[in-house]
Structures are given as structure tokens and as C-alpha cells.
Amino acid sequence: MKYSDMFKIKPGSSVRLDRIDPGFKDKHEDQASALDEIEKYAHRLREQQYLLYAENKRSLLIILQAMDAGGKDGTINHVLGSMNPQGTRVYGFKAPSAEEASHDFLWRIHQAAPHRGQVAIFNRSHYEDVLVSRVHNLVPKKVWSKRFDQINDFEKNLVENGTHILKFYLHISEDEQLRRFRQRIDDPARQWKISESDYMERERWDDYTKAFEEAMNKCSSKHAPWFVIPANHKWFRNLAVSQIVAETLESLKIEFPEPTVDIKEMKKKYHKAEEEEAAKRAKKADGKNSKKGKK
Ligand code: ATP
Ligand code: MG
């Protein structure tokens, strides 16, 4: 099954998150039964990222958004884990600094956009400016409501300049979030991740859901689609995101650039002895084969 068709928010549609099962795992029983596929896409991702880097003409921007503990970090780890760090970058967007806040909300985002040949992942993004800003009334409605069009224009500009954009909402249930908070509390290696504000934001689950739905409905476009990824099962989330990213890159039909030198000439010039040796060996092998053929 193509997850890009399954999970894409059709432009102009009205997604309802409560109608999408966060525990969906397709035909797979568990992680073990999906392992072959997970590895297959990790491999394809690696190949495609290498091509993108070598071609050095286009770029890929992956945007990750989710409720707290939705799995952004884990997804980054998995997707980038199969790529060559050279040619990839991760940006985490926190509350804007004083300088960032004194510019328009897209200023800091544009600076982090990937350059040619690069894969950039945004851990949170300009969508916070229609999510947290809206839920907490950081700016009035007349300000944030104009941002959907501004975001669409901005993303279109990036796309027309050679950046491919994929946007993922990692969809977990409220119960799963609480379970993950509890895990963070219980596990000394994860306690640093939990904060009081995580529980406070959780109380605004419905407000965030409404804000996410509107953002995805208004800003899922043909050129920069939103995907809602069932994410209660971490391994399924990784599989679905890797498949969509790998297949998107494959659809670009990226090829290695032509060599900048004449390869034949280079061989003659710098590898003369090896070339002559190889020619001799080939001739010998040919002779043996033709004798065998006569027998
Ligand atoms: P985790 O999910 O693992 O806890 P995180 O992404 O939540 O990681 P934090 O440092 O806990 O990282 O949170 C970053 C905070 O920055 C979030 O509360 C987010 O809402 C806030 N933030 C990001 N962008 C903006 C913005 N444009 N305006 C206001 N707040 C923002
Ligand atoms: Mg947090």
C-alpha cells in the first residue's frame, strides 16, 4: 500500500483527526514482522539522499509537527539515521528569541531552509505560529488567521526554487501521550525530557487539535502536502515516513551528474600501466576461452 496516498490530506479537504486511528499498523502484526520493510526503505532513503547530494540541484524539506511526546525526535533519529550526515541538517524551533520576534514570523524559517543538495528536517516549524500562537492567544486572531495564506505563498516560493516539501503530523492518542509522559517520569534516562508544561499543554488537547486541523486543511497543497501519520506505534510511524520520503525522492528521478572530466582520457593519462596490464589480462583470458571453445 502506498502510504502517501493513504495518509495525504487532500488539498481543500476537511480532515478530522478523531476519525483517523493513531494505532493503525496496516498488515503488520508488530515491529518484528515489519522489519524487512523498514530496512528496505531505510536503504532506499540512503541511496536517494546520496543522489540528491551528488546532483546538488534540488533540496528536500521535511517538516515534523506533533503533540508533545508525539515522536518527532524518534522520527528524526530513524530517518536521518539511514542517511549520510553530510548533506543533512536538523533545526529545532523553540519560542522565538527577541531578535527573531522582532521580524516577521517566517524570517527565521527562511534562513533555515535547505540549500541545494541538502535534506533539512524541521523539528517544529512556522506552523507553531498558527498553533501555539493561536491556542495561547500570543497574537490576535486577525494576525494568525492571515498566516495560512502567507505560509502557502512562502512554501510555494521554496518549491518553485527547487525545494521539495513534505509535512508530517505524527498522530498519537491522548492515552498514548499520557503513557509516554509516565515512561519519561519512570525512566531516569528520560526524566530530563519531561516538564510541567507538557501536562499543562495536554489540557488544551482539543484546542490544539482544532488548530492542527485548520492548519492542515488550509495548508495542504499539491506542492507541499500534509500527511497524518498514525504514530502510536513508533515502528509503524518510522516505516510510513521513510516510505513516503523515499518514494518522493525516487519520483524525482535524480541521477548522478555527468563527470566533469573525460574518463577515458584520465585513464590513459594517469593509469596507463594498470590499463595496459588489464588489457593484457583480458587478451589472455580471451585466448583461453577461444581454445576452450575449439575443444
Ligand atoms: P519534546 O516534544 O521532545 O518535548 P519540544 O519540541 O517540545 O521537544 P521544547 O523545548 O520542550 O521542545 O519546546 C519547544 C517549545 O517552543 C514548544 O513549547 C513550542 O510550542 C515553542 N515554540 C516553537 N515555536 C514557537 C513560536 N513560533 N512561538 C511560540 N512558541 C514556540
Ligand atoms: Mg516539549
PDB file of C-alpha atoms and ligand atoms in Angstrom, residues 68 124 184 193 195 198, ligand 2:
ATOM      1  CA  ASP A  68       4.201  16.699  22.971  1.00  0.00           C
ATOM      2  CA  ARG A 124       8.521  22.200  14.826  1.00  0.00           C
ATOM      3  CA  ARG A 184       9.579   9.673  30.944  1.00  0.00           C
ATOM      4  CA  LYS A 193      12.583  15.301  28.792  1.00  0.00           C
ATOM      5  CA  SER A 195       8.290  19.232  32.104  1.00  0.00           C
ATOM      6  CA  ASP A 198       3.809  19.141  28.977  1.00  0.00           C
TER       7      ASP A 198
HETATM    8 MG    MG B   2       8.368  19.734  24.959  1.00  0.00          MG
END
